[in-house]
Amino acid sequence: MGRDLTPLFDPKSVAVVGASDDPAKYGHAVAAQALRAPGRRPVHLVNRRGGTVLGRPAATSLGAVGEPVELVVVSVPAAGFEAAVDEALACGARAIVGITAGFAETGAAGLARQQAVAARVREAGAVLVGPNCLGIADNTTELYLASDTFAHGGVALLSQSGNLALELQLRTAQHGLGFSRFVSLGNQADVTLVDLVEDCARHADTSAIAVYAEDFGDGRAFAQAAAAAGKPVVLLTAGRGTASARSAQSHTGALTTSSDVVVAACRDAGVELVATPREMAVVLAARSAGSRACGRRTAVFTDGGGHGVIAADAAETAGLEVPELGAGTQQRLRTVLWEQSAVGNPVDLAGMGEQDPRSYADTVGGLLDADEVDAVLMTGYFGGYAASGSGLGGGGASLATGEEEAARRVVAHWRGTLKPLVVQSMYPQSPSCRILADAGVPVFSATEDAARALASMTATGTGGPLGIAPLPPPAEPLRDAGYHGVRRLLTAAGVPFPEAREITCEAELLSAAAEFEGPYVLKALHVLHKSDAGGVALRLADRDALLTAYREMHARLRAPSYSVEAMADLSDGVELIVGVNRDPRFGPVAMVGLGGVLTEALHDVAFALAPLPAARAARLLRGLRTAGLLTGVRGRPAVDVAAAADVIERLTTLAAAHPEIAELEVNPLLVRPDGVLALDCRAVPA
C-alpha cells in the first residue's frame, strides 16, 4: 500500500498563502482557480497585508484563519517559504503544495534547505508537493490549485513542465480527452513521481497515466509502480540521447546509454514511451478506445491506391505486419466488392465508395471477422463524401447520407469484435468521422499518427508486460576485484570457466602448465582492453609455445601477473557478451549481445533491468539482429541458448546483489551446441 495522499487530492479545507490581487503573481492565478468551487470546501486566502483579495477578506496569517486547514498552497518569496511551511504544520496542515522556487534547482545550499523542509514535513506526518512546482488539480474532487483549467476526463497528468502540460491539454482535446488530475512534480522533495503513479493507479476515475519527467528519482521504483498500475502509463522524457554516468573500462560501460536504459525499463514495465507531446496525445487517444489486438497482422483498407500504400508503409514502420490476405478472406471480400477492387492487402475499393459509401461498412465487417486479421487501419477519403456536400460521384446529399449510415454500420461491426480499428481521414471533422470518434473509434488526420496509435493498441506478446524482477538481497562485498577474484566469484555462482592459474614468473607458469593439458591461452592481467594491447595469446600448443609467448609478452607489457588457461574449443561456437552496468537512476542494467573483439563495432546488443530471468534472457538473445547464428546458419549447428540464458540469469543476479560493483562483464561467453564457457571477465568497482 502506497502513501495516503487523500489530504492532497480531497482535502477538507484549503488555504492559499501568498494570495494576491496582482495578476502578475502566481498567487493570484492559484487563488482565482481555488475559488472556482467555493461550495465544495472552505477556501481561505492569506496575504500578510490583509485586506481583500479577489473581493474576499484575506487573513494576515494562517493562524488568523481561526480554524484548521488541511491543505496549504505556499506561493511566497523563497526567503519566507520555511516560515510559511512551519506555520502550516503548526496549524494542522496534512498536505502542502510548494509553488515557491529557489531550492535544489539553485545548487547545494538550496538543496540543503529543501531537504530540511521536507524532513520537517515528514516528521509532522504531512506530505509536500514541490517546491518549485506549478500546483495541482483534481477534477473529480473539484480541487483547482493550478493556473490552468483542465477539461474533465480520465487521464492523470504528472508533469515537470507547465508549458508541456498546456500543450497536452490542447492536443488531447482534439481527440475528446480530458484529465482526472494534474500534478506539477516540481523538485519532488517529498511526494515523488512514484508516490503519484501508485496513487493514480488506485484512483477509480483515472483510466490512464501520462507522465512528462526529466528526473525519475528512483527510476526502478517508477518502473515497478508503472508495471503494477493495471492501467496504461505513457511516458514522455527528455535527455534520452546522452550517455549515462559510467566508466569506460568495459564494453558494457562503453555501450550503455541512458536511452538504452529508459527504453529497456519501459519495455519491461509495459510503459508506452513516446518522443513528442503529439505522439503522447495519439497514444492516449488510442488507449482510451479500450481495444487491444492479440497480434500485429494488420489489414489496411482504403478507397485509393496511394493512401493504401502509404498507410501500409507507415504500419510496418510502426512495427505492424501487413501480410497478404488468404484466399478464403479474399474470396469473401469479392462477394461485397466490385471486380476492380484490390483484396490482397492493402484492400482498395478502387472508386466503389463514390458509388456506394456503404461498401466501407461491408468491407470493414469482413476484415474484422477474418481470423487472420488482428487489427484494421482504414485510410483515405472516408468522411469526404459528407464533407464535400456534392460528393465526387455527383450524388450530393444521398452520398452524404450513405456515408453517415456506413459510419454507424462500421461502429456496429467494430463493437461486435474485440479487434482494434483506427481511421485516418482527410476529413477528420466531418459528420461521418465524428460518428466514428464519438463511438470510441480513434480518428486521425495524419497517416503516421493512425499507424502509431494502432501499434500502441497491439500487445507485444501473449504474456503482456514482462514486469520488473525484484533485486536480490545484498551479498558479502567482493574483496578481490582482480581477474581471478572475479572469476572465483562467478564460478561460485555457477558460471563455468576453463581451467586457469594466475602466475607471476616462469616457474609458476611451468607449474601451472603441468596441472592441465594444452593447448593454452596466456593473458596479461591488469591491462585495459588486453586484446587491443597484444596481451592475449591463443592456441599455444604446448609448454614450450606457452613459455615463448610469455617471454615475448612480458618483455613488451611488463604486466604484474598473467593467467594461464586451458584453450576452449571454439569450433561451432558463438561468442556472446553479458554485462551489468549500474545506472544511477535505474540500478543494475543487463546487456546481452554478440560478443568478442568486435562487440563495440557491431553493436548488436539488447538491454533489460537486472536481474534477468532465464526466459527473458532467451527472448532477448532471439531478438538480436544476429540471432540466426544461434539457431544455425550455412551448415553450422544450433547452439545451446537455454544454457546461455541460465548463465545470464546467474550472472545478472550476482551483479544485482553486489552494489559495490559498478560493472560486471563476461566477454566472450562462448555458447556451443553442448553448453557454455565464460572465457574472460572484468569487474569495475563502484
XYZ file of C-alpha atoms in Angstrom:
686
model
C 0.000 0.000 0.000
C 1.458 3.372 -1.017
C 1.285 6.687 0.799
C -2.120 8.117 1.648
C -2.492 11.249 -0.487
C -6.144 11.901 0.352
C -5.335 15.237 2.081
C -3.614 16.301 -1.131
C -6.346 15.425 -3.614
C -9.515 15.691 -1.498
C -8.789 17.995 1.448
C -11.490 19.139 3.822
C -10.269 22.746 3.518
C -7.715 24.775 1.545
C -5.659 27.904 2.147
C -3.591 29.856 -0.374
C -0.679 31.602 1.356
C 0.555 34.426 -0.856
C -2.838 35.039 -2.476
C -2.714 38.307 -4.411
C -4.765 40.751 -6.439
C -1.745 41.301 -8.699
C -2.324 39.319 -11.938
C 1.458 39.117 -12.437
C 1.863 36.959 -9.331
C 1.227 33.241 -9.272
C -0.642 33.610 -6.003
C -3.312 35.479 -7.970
C -3.811 32.676 -10.518
C -3.936 29.913 -7.898
C -6.337 31.854 -5.687
C -8.661 32.524 -8.612
C -8.693 28.833 -9.502
C -9.222 27.766 -5.890
C -12.390 29.883 -5.733
C -13.968 28.084 -8.706
C -15.685 25.587 -6.378
C -16.440 27.521 -3.161
C -19.250 25.153 -2.227
C -17.054 22.044 -2.161
C -14.842 23.043 0.802
C -13.771 26.185 2.669
C -11.140 28.202 0.768
C -9.066 30.681 2.771
C -6.903 33.390 1.217
C -3.842 34.534 3.173
C -1.901 37.731 2.486
C 0.351 39.303 5.111
C -1.134 42.740 4.350
C -4.698 41.538 4.975
C -7.498 43.479 3.281
C -9.274 41.775 0.419
C -8.056 39.544 -2.402
C -10.323 38.852 -5.365
C -13.105 40.556 -3.449
C -12.804 38.259 -0.417
C -11.369 39.048 3.028
C -7.763 37.878 3.339
C -6.277 36.662 6.616
C -2.871 38.068 7.566
C -1.608 34.619 8.555
C -2.736 31.025 8.719
C -3.107 31.367 12.448
C -5.535 34.225 11.874
C -7.827 31.977 9.812
C -9.223 30.696 13.100
C -9.818 27.080 12.062
C -7.703 24.102 10.911
C -6.671 23.992 7.260
C -5.894 20.588 5.766
C -4.127 21.657 2.534
C -1.976 24.763 2.233
C -0.607 26.203 -1.007
C 2.538 28.276 -0.383
C 3.309 30.904 -3.017
C 5.622 33.369 -1.280
C 9.184 34.599 -1.927
C 11.872 31.996 -1.185
C 13.061 33.775 1.944
C 9.676 33.229 3.613
C 8.997 29.675 2.466
C 10.285 27.806 5.517
C 8.367 30.020 7.906
C 5.167 29.546 5.894
C 5.612 25.757 5.925
C 6.277 25.726 9.663
C 3.153 27.783 10.298
C 1.115 25.456 8.091
C 2.294 22.423 10.051
C 1.606 24.206 13.343
C -1.951 24.872 12.147
C -2.517 21.173 11.429
C -1.926 21.054 7.672
C -1.746 17.486 6.315
C -0.653 18.493 2.799
C 1.419 21.368 1.397
C 1.874 22.436 -2.229
C 5.084 24.438 -2.609
C 4.889 26.857 -5.532
C 7.931 28.803 -4.310
C 11.176 28.271 -6.262
C 14.798 28.754 -5.211
C 15.780 25.408 -3.712
C 17.514 22.319 -5.149
C 17.487 23.827 -8.632
C 19.829 26.588 -7.414
C 22.641 24.396 -6.088
C 23.948 22.722 -2.928
C 22.756 25.371 -0.468
C 19.255 25.326 -1.929
C 19.225 21.530 -1.807
C 20.154 21.560 1.873
C 17.297 23.982 2.657
C 14.910 21.828 0.656
C 15.925 18.639 2.447
C 15.491 20.288 5.834
C 11.966 21.463 4.965
C 10.999 18.049 3.612
C 12.265 16.372 6.777
C 10.106 18.631 8.952
C 7.045 17.901 6.799
C 7.558 14.138 7.067
C 8.173 14.321 10.815
C 4.802 16.048 11.138
C 3.100 13.243 9.198
C 2.213 15.570 6.314
C 3.036 15.465 2.592
C 4.690 18.083 0.373
C 4.419 18.536 -3.398
C 7.270 20.618 -4.784
C 8.744 23.062 -4.037
C 9.242 24.808 -7.377
C 6.009 23.394 -8.787
C 3.026 24.908 -10.594
C 0.286 23.389 -8.477
C -2.208 20.553 -8.643
C -5.782 19.935 -9.775
C -8.273 17.117 -9.276
C -11.405 17.404 -11.405
C -13.041 14.503 -9.571
C -12.969 16.369 -6.233
C -13.297 19.916 -7.636
C -9.829 20.837 -6.396
C -8.352 23.584 -8.586
C -4.937 24.759 -7.408
C -3.076 25.396 -10.659
C -3.118 28.355 -13.021
C -4.606 26.376 -15.917
C -8.018 24.815 -16.310
C -8.105 21.139 -17.278
C -11.024 19.590 -19.150
C -12.645 16.727 -17.267
C -11.672 13.209 -18.354
C -9.820 10.067 -17.404
C -6.127 10.973 -17.836
C -3.936 11.765 -14.840
C -1.158 14.110 -15.964
C 2.063 14.177 -13.927
C 4.440 16.709 -15.429
C 7.675 18.536 -14.698
C 6.756 21.191 -17.276
C 3.823 23.564 -17.141
C 4.052 24.508 -20.823
C 4.104 20.865 -21.905
C 1.044 20.247 -19.763
C -0.696 23.090 -21.574
C 0.268 21.666 -24.971
C -1.009 18.237 -23.968
C -4.327 19.801 -22.990
C -4.646 21.314 -26.448
C -3.604 18.153 -28.281
C -5.714 15.717 -26.277
C -8.769 17.978 -26.634
C -8.665 17.267 -30.379
C -9.399 13.633 -29.510
C -12.097 14.373 -26.960
C -9.879 13.517 -23.996
C -9.702 15.241 -20.636
C -7.995 14.921 -17.287
C -8.862 13.454 -13.922
C -5.854 15.022 -12.218
C -2.879 17.259 -12.856
C 0.217 17.422 -10.676
C 3.231 19.600 -11.336
C 6.094 17.473 -9.970
C 8.467 20.290 -9.063
C 11.582 19.205 -7.178
C 9.967 16.065 -5.662
C 11.427 16.864 -2.253
C 8.826 14.670 -0.551
C 5.999 13.402 -2.777
C 7.678 11.668 -5.697
C 6.649 10.557 -9.141
C 6.462 7.010 -7.774
C 4.053 8.071 -5.000
C 1.826 9.762 -7.554
C 1.818 6.866 -10.022
C 0.854 4.493 -7.217
C -1.941 6.793 -6.040
C -3.284 7.367 -9.558
C -3.272 3.611 -10.100
C -5.669 3.327 -7.150
C -7.783 6.291 -8.301
C -11.033 4.907 -9.740
C -11.650 7.903 -12.015
C -8.217 7.696 -13.654
C -8.082 5.420 -16.693
C -4.584 6.305 -17.941
C -1.487 7.990 -16.500
C 0.523 10.441 -18.627
C 3.989 11.387 -17.376
C 6.463 14.003 -18.508
C 9.610 13.547 -16.430
C 13.162 14.828 -16.689
C 14.191 13.340 -13.347
C 12.792 9.935 -12.393
C 14.404 9.953 -8.970
C 14.314 6.216 -8.302
C 13.819 5.001 -11.872
C 13.484 1.346 -10.891
C 10.755 2.157 -8.392
C 8.967 4.143 -11.105
C 9.150 1.153 -13.465
C 7.846 -1.174 -10.745
C 4.968 1.188 -9.935
C 4.069 1.531 -13.618
C 4.187 -2.223 -14.137
C 1.820 -2.720 -11.199
C -0.545 0.128 -12.149
C -3.029 -2.021 -14.037
C -3.778 0.849 -16.424
C -1.870 2.467 -19.302
C 1.175 4.558 -18.376
C 2.527 6.802 -21.162
C 5.922 8.428 -20.676
C 7.478 11.430 -22.405
C 11.000 12.110 -21.179
C 13.927 14.294 -22.124
C 17.666 13.696 -22.431
C 17.468 10.069 -23.518
C 20.192 10.560 -26.109
C 23.020 11.370 -23.709
C 25.285 8.774 -22.177
C 24.640 7.911 -18.565
C 27.275 8.474 -15.909
C 29.550 5.445 -16.299
C 33.065 4.110 -16.595
C 34.555 3.276 -19.994
C 36.628 0.400 -18.638
C 34.403 -2.300 -20.127
C 32.362 -2.881 -23.252
C 29.237 -2.799 -21.096
C 30.048 0.684 -19.803
C 31.039 1.936 -23.238
C 27.861 0.691 -24.909
C 25.202 1.500 -22.302
C 23.451 4.878 -22.617
C 20.617 6.443 -20.667
C 18.426 5.959 -23.731
C 19.013 2.203 -23.674
C 18.143 2.061 -20.002
C 14.904 4.036 -20.294
C 13.758 2.024 -23.319
C 14.501 -1.264 -21.549
C 12.758 -0.194 -18.335
C 9.666 0.947 -20.245
C 9.518 -2.259 -22.263
C 9.786 -4.435 -19.152
C 7.225 -2.348 -17.252
C 4.737 -2.128 -20.137
C 5.099 1.676 -20.295
C 4.377 3.385 -23.634
C 7.442 5.518 -24.355
C 6.806 8.484 -26.674
C 9.059 11.156 -28.152
C 6.771 14.207 -28.511
C 3.600 15.697 -26.987
C 1.804 14.934 -30.263
C 2.757 11.272 -30.028
C 1.647 11.184 -26.403
C -1.793 12.534 -27.385
C -2.026 9.946 -30.176
C -1.203 7.070 -27.834
C -3.593 8.303 -25.140
C -6.368 8.547 -27.719
C -5.641 5.019 -28.904
C -5.534 3.506 -25.435
C -8.774 5.228 -24.464
C -10.530 3.152 -27.140
C -10.039 0.081 -24.967
C -9.412 -2.431 -27.770
C -6.230 -4.498 -27.694
C -5.050 -6.736 -30.512
C -3.514 -10.128 -29.759
C -1.198 -9.885 -32.772
C 0.323 -7.488 -35.293
C -1.374 -8.689 -38.510
C -2.972 -5.529 -39.861
C -5.412 -5.106 -42.740
C -5.049 -1.738 -44.495
C -8.267 -0.582 -46.159
C -8.737 2.410 -48.453
C -10.552 3.836 -51.451
C -7.420 4.989 -53.248
C -4.212 3.173 -54.012
C -1.889 5.953 -52.878
C -3.342 6.164 -49.394
C -3.218 2.379 -49.079
C 0.452 2.099 -49.985
C 1.482 4.973 -47.703
C -0.558 3.562 -44.824
C 0.951 0.099 -45.321
C 4.450 1.574 -45.163
C 3.547 3.588 -42.059
C 2.101 0.494 -40.375
C 5.253 -1.530 -40.996
C 7.434 1.356 -39.800
C 5.403 1.359 -36.577
C 6.176 -2.331 -36.092
C 2.976 -3.826 -37.502
C 2.688 -6.504 -40.173
C 0.687 -6.094 -43.392
C 0.569 -9.645 -44.799
C -1.272 -10.701 -47.934
C -4.724 -11.973 -47.063
C -5.508 -15.639 -47.569
C -7.559 -16.972 -50.451
C -10.647 -17.547 -48.300
C -10.719 -13.983 -46.972
C -10.087 -12.569 -50.430
C -12.973 -14.583 -51.837
C -15.348 -13.371 -49.124
C -14.330 -9.767 -49.841
C -15.017 -10.335 -53.551
C -18.661 -11.014 -52.703
C -19.138 -7.439 -51.407
C -16.737 -5.517 -53.686
C -16.654 -4.966 -57.412
C -14.300 -6.567 -59.885
C -11.588 -3.906 -59.981
C -11.260 -3.731 -56.162
C -7.949 -4.982 -54.723
C -8.356 -7.555 -51.968
C -4.785 -8.688 -51.291
C -3.812 -6.137 -48.565
C -3.991 -3.220 -48.805
C -7.653 -3.663 -49.668
C -8.707 -0.951 -52.110
C -12.314 -0.142 -53.036
C -10.913 1.376 -56.239
C -13.671 4.004 -56.504
C -16.558 1.890 -55.258
C -17.010 4.241 -52.297
C -18.038 7.014 -54.672
C -20.885 4.840 -55.955
C -21.873 3.326 -52.636
C -20.268 4.558 -49.390
C -21.943 1.621 -47.610
C -19.274 -0.593 -49.148
C -16.933 0.735 -46.464
C -19.024 -0.926 -43.766
C -19.277 -4.238 -45.627
C -15.519 -4.346 -46.123
C -14.651 -3.360 -42.555
C -17.029 -6.030 -41.292
C -15.395 -8.664 -43.483
C -11.901 -7.711 -42.356
C -12.776 -7.636 -38.658
C -14.388 -11.057 -38.982
C -11.315 -12.624 -40.633
C -9.322 -14.842 -38.257
C -6.078 -13.861 -39.987
C -6.613 -10.143 -39.240
C -5.731 -8.766 -35.799
C -6.488 -5.087 -36.487
C -7.758 -2.785 -39.230
C -6.370 0.566 -40.407
C -8.884 2.423 -42.597
C -7.321 5.301 -44.505
C -8.054 7.949 -47.096
C -11.200 9.652 -48.306
C -13.822 8.362 -45.856
C -15.535 11.438 -44.438
C -15.087 13.313 -47.689
C -18.446 12.373 -49.174
C -20.377 14.044 -46.365
C -17.841 16.872 -46.050
C -17.900 17.753 -49.752
C -21.653 18.186 -49.884
C -21.972 17.237 -53.548
C -19.597 14.236 -53.439
C -17.215 13.040 -56.106
C -19.845 10.979 -57.828
C -22.367 13.764 -58.031
C -24.772 12.031 -55.634
C -24.930 15.058 -53.375
C -26.956 14.578 -50.210
C -27.548 10.888 -50.911
C -23.810 10.217 -50.790
C -23.508 12.103 -47.524
C -26.454 10.176 -46.083
C -24.988 6.888 -47.258
C -21.621 7.695 -45.737
C -23.124 8.536 -42.355
C -25.097 5.297 -42.456
C -21.863 3.480 -43.316
C -20.192 5.084 -40.299
C -22.922 3.793 -37.995
C -22.615 0.318 -39.507
C -18.821 0.408 -39.126
C -19.344 1.177 -35.434
C -21.748 -1.762 -35.123
C -19.237 -4.139 -36.725
C -16.435 -2.832 -34.508
C -18.472 -3.207 -31.320
C -19.119 -6.818 -32.234
C -15.422 -7.667 -32.030
C -12.505 -7.063 -29.675
C -10.212 -6.081 -32.542
C -8.834 -2.535 -32.831
C -9.998 -0.271 -35.641
C -8.203 3.014 -36.359
C -9.170 5.535 -39.038
C -7.094 8.112 -40.909
C -9.190 10.595 -42.846
C -8.561 13.647 -44.959
C -11.736 14.985 -43.312
C -11.443 14.029 -39.620
C -14.005 16.638 -38.517
C -16.678 15.508 -40.998
C -20.034 14.288 -39.665
C -19.207 10.697 -40.629
C -15.876 10.739 -38.832
C -17.490 12.364 -35.810
C -19.879 9.412 -35.650
C -16.865 7.101 -35.503
C -14.963 9.212 -32.969
C -17.973 9.709 -30.695
C -18.409 5.944 -30.592
C -14.790 5.487 -29.499
C -13.082 4.684 -32.812
C -9.813 6.691 -32.920
C -9.739 9.058 -35.933
C -6.619 10.913 -37.077
C -5.719 13.301 -39.857
C -2.137 12.015 -40.280
C -1.326 8.529 -41.539
C 1.684 8.138 -39.261
C -0.467 9.013 -36.237
C -3.015 6.361 -37.135
C -0.272 3.753 -37.534
C 1.366 4.705 -34.226
C -1.997 4.559 -32.484
C -2.686 1.092 -33.838
C 0.765 -0.096 -32.751
C 0.037 1.078 -29.205
C -3.164 -0.981 -29.248
C -1.240 -4.111 -30.194
C 0.045 -6.381 -27.454
C 3.785 -7.051 -27.604
C 3.267 -10.710 -26.826
C 0.845 -13.183 -25.297
C 2.414 -12.713 -21.885
C 1.797 -8.960 -21.673
C 4.282 -6.714 -19.855
C 7.396 -8.506 -18.684
C 7.491 -6.937 -15.243
C 10.461 -5.841 -13.156
C 12.320 -8.601 -11.312
C 12.973 -7.752 -7.638
C 16.526 -7.068 -6.535
C 18.184 -9.869 -4.553
C 19.411 -9.136 -1.028
C 22.934 -7.650 -0.907
C 25.707 -10.235 -0.819
C 29.025 -10.153 1.010
C 31.074 -7.470 -0.780
C 33.694 -8.535 -3.306
C 37.149 -8.091 -1.779
C 39.292 -9.018 -4.790
C 38.223 -7.210 -7.980
C 41.134 -8.651 -9.933
C 40.589 -11.040 -12.810
C 40.911 -14.244 -10.796
C 38.968 -12.826 -7.877
C 36.065 -12.049 -10.204
C 36.471 -15.463 -11.824
C 36.119 -17.161 -8.427
C 33.029 -15.091 -7.623
C 31.366 -16.032 -10.916
C 32.393 -19.680 -10.656
C 30.783 -19.885 -7.210
C 27.572 -18.522 -8.771
C 27.552 -21.321 -11.342
C 29.206 -19.610 -14.307
C 31.564 -22.177 -15.919
C 35.145 -21.261 -16.908
C 38.055 -23.263 -18.358
C 40.873 -24.298 -16.046
C 43.159 -21.362 -15.180
C 46.003 -20.321 -12.877
C 47.407 -16.894 -12.054
C 51.227 -16.701 -12.378
C 53.911 -14.051 -11.846
C 57.053 -15.782 -13.115
C 58.326 -18.521 -15.436
C 58.468 -21.131 -12.678
C 54.822 -20.576 -11.769
C 53.917 -20.661 -15.460
C 55.538 -24.083 -15.941
C 53.919 -25.368 -12.756
C 50.506 -24.244 -13.991
C 51.055 -25.884 -17.391
C 51.747 -29.177 -15.631
C 48.332 -29.124 -13.958
C 46.253 -29.321 -17.161
C 46.873 -30.110 -20.802
C 47.202 -27.678 -23.669
C 46.532 -26.024 -25.937
C 46.859 -22.973 -23.706
C 45.819 -19.337 -23.540
C 48.048 -16.676 -21.986
C 46.569 -13.373 -20.784
C 48.289 -10.324 -19.338
C 46.370 -9.148 -16.271
C 45.755 -5.590 -15.084
C 45.957 -4.367 -18.708
C 42.967 -2.408 -20.018
C 41.490 -3.910 -23.232
C 44.246 -6.507 -23.282
C 43.302 -7.876 -26.721
C 43.989 -4.494 -28.308
C 47.269 -4.216 -26.367
C 48.530 -7.596 -27.568
C 48.013 -9.079 -24.114
C 46.257 -12.268 -25.232
C 47.902 -15.264 -26.946
C 45.683 -18.131 -28.128
C 46.206 -21.738 -29.275
C 49.590 -22.248 -27.630
C 50.092 -25.919 -28.417
C 52.451 -26.959 -25.594
C 54.566 -25.737 -22.709
C 57.361 -24.557 -24.982
C 54.954 -22.395 -27.004
C 53.457 -21.096 -23.767
C 56.879 -20.164 -22.378
C 57.924 -18.424 -25.605
C 54.684 -16.404 -25.650
C 55.137 -15.432 -22.014
C 58.686 -14.160 -22.546
C 57.665 -12.086 -25.579
C 54.547 -10.658 -23.907
C 56.282 -9.842 -20.643
C 59.102 -8.067 -22.470
C 56.526 -5.768 -24.095
C 53.940 -5.244 -21.363
C 55.688 -5.922 -18.045
C 52.315 -6.855 -16.556
C 52.441 -7.702 -12.825
C 50.770 -11.068 -13.378
C 49.366 -13.340 -16.083
C 46.723 -16.009 -16.439
C 47.446 -19.431 -17.932
C 44.247 -21.082 -19.126
C 43.067 -24.138 -20.990
C 42.164 -23.222 -24.572
C 38.450 -23.756 -25.237
C 37.195 -25.466 -28.366
C 35.876 -22.540 -30.418
C 34.527 -24.636 -33.278
C 30.757 -24.414 -33.797
C 30.582 -21.789 -31.038
C 29.103 -18.278 -30.928
C 30.710 -15.608 -28.773
C 28.317 -13.515 -26.676
C 28.791 -10.638 -24.280
C 26.914 -10.480 -20.970
C 27.338 -7.454 -18.742
C 25.675 -5.482 -15.986
C 26.117 -1.722 -15.631
C 24.838 0.067 -12.511
C 22.764 3.052 -13.636
C 22.425 5.911 -11.108
C 18.625 6.039 -11.565
C 17.578 2.506 -12.521
C 20.150 0.409 -10.678
C 21.675 -2.679 -12.305
C 21.036 -2.898 -16.055
C 21.857 -6.055 -18.019
C 23.271 -6.111 -21.532
C 23.422 -9.204 -23.748
C 24.555 -9.425 -27.337
C 27.077 -10.607 -29.851
C 30.457 -10.649 -28.122
C 34.152 -10.970 -28.804
C 36.576 -8.341 -30.014
C 34.020 -6.793 -32.418
C 31.377 -6.101 -29.775
C 31.555 -2.311 -29.962
C 31.893 -2.265 -33.749
C 28.849 -4.480 -34.393
C 26.748 -3.048 -31.534
C 24.248 -5.914 -31.672
C 23.156 -5.786 -28.046
C 19.941 -5.654 -26.031
C 19.194 -4.319 -22.558
C 16.935 -5.108 -19.606
C 16.811 -4.260 -15.937
C 18.743 -6.819 -13.898
C 18.372 -9.435 -12.601
C 17.315 -11.083 -15.829
C 15.313 -14.341 -15.572
C 16.427 -17.076 -17.965
C 13.224 -16.981 -20.028
C 13.613 -13.248 -20.615
C 17.317 -13.653 -21.380
C 16.487 -16.211 -24.077
C 13.905 -13.821 -25.504
C 16.483 -11.027 -25.719
C 19.013 -13.316 -27.407
C 16.465 -14.412 -30.015
C 15.660 -10.751 -30.716
C 19.232 -9.847 -31.739
C 19.913 -8.969 -35.371
C 22.383 -11.844 -35.485
C 20.080 -14.333 -33.746
C 20.352 -16.591 -36.798
C 23.854 -17.511 -35.622
C 22.304 -19.106 -32.539
C 19.896 -21.299 -34.462
C 22.464 -22.461 -37.026
C 23.379 -20.979 -40.415
C 25.204 -22.322 -43.503
C 25.566 -25.801 -42.082
C 26.567 -24.762 -38.580
C 24.647 -26.445 -35.738
C 22.342 -24.598 -33.358
C 23.918 -23.628 -30.032
C 22.555 -24.164 -26.525
C 20.549 -20.974 -25.982
C 18.940 -22.391 -22.835
C 22.360 -22.914 -21.221
C 23.380 -19.380 -22.186
C 20.151 -17.970 -20.723
C 20.754 -19.839 -17.465
C 24.264 -18.347 -17.175
C 22.861 -14.883 -17.937
C 20.361 -15.263 -15.093
C 23.127 -16.340 -12.709
C 25.476 -13.525 -13.711
C 22.878 -10.748 -13.638
C 21.511 -11.919 -10.289
C 25.034 -11.958 -8.869
C 25.746 -8.455 -10.167
C 22.469 -7.131 -8.768
C 23.437 -8.492 -5.349
C 26.758 -6.604 -5.361
C 26.096 -2.833 -5.274
C 29.839 -2.253 -4.774
C 30.397 -3.402 -8.391
C 29.669 -0.692 -10.974
C 30.185 -3.003 -13.963
C 30.462 -6.768 -14.263
C 31.097 -8.384 -17.623
C 31.795 -11.711 -19.256
C 33.120 -11.292 -22.784
C 33.203 -13.574 -24.543
C 30.699 -16.099 -23.265
C 31.232 -18.991 -25.659
C 27.977 -20.780 -26.474
C 28.360 -24.167 -28.169
C 25.878 -26.893 -29.090
C 26.862 -28.719 -25.884
C 26.903 -25.852 -23.390
C 28.675 -22.618 -22.460
C 32.035 -21.406 -21.170
C 32.977 -17.947 -19.909
C 36.339 -17.079 -21.480
C 37.042 -13.677 -19.952
C 35.567 -11.413 -17.278
C 36.000 -7.996 -15.719
C 34.597 -6.091 -12.748
C 34.772 -2.326 -12.221
C 34.334 -1.229 -8.592
C 31.771 1.466 -7.893
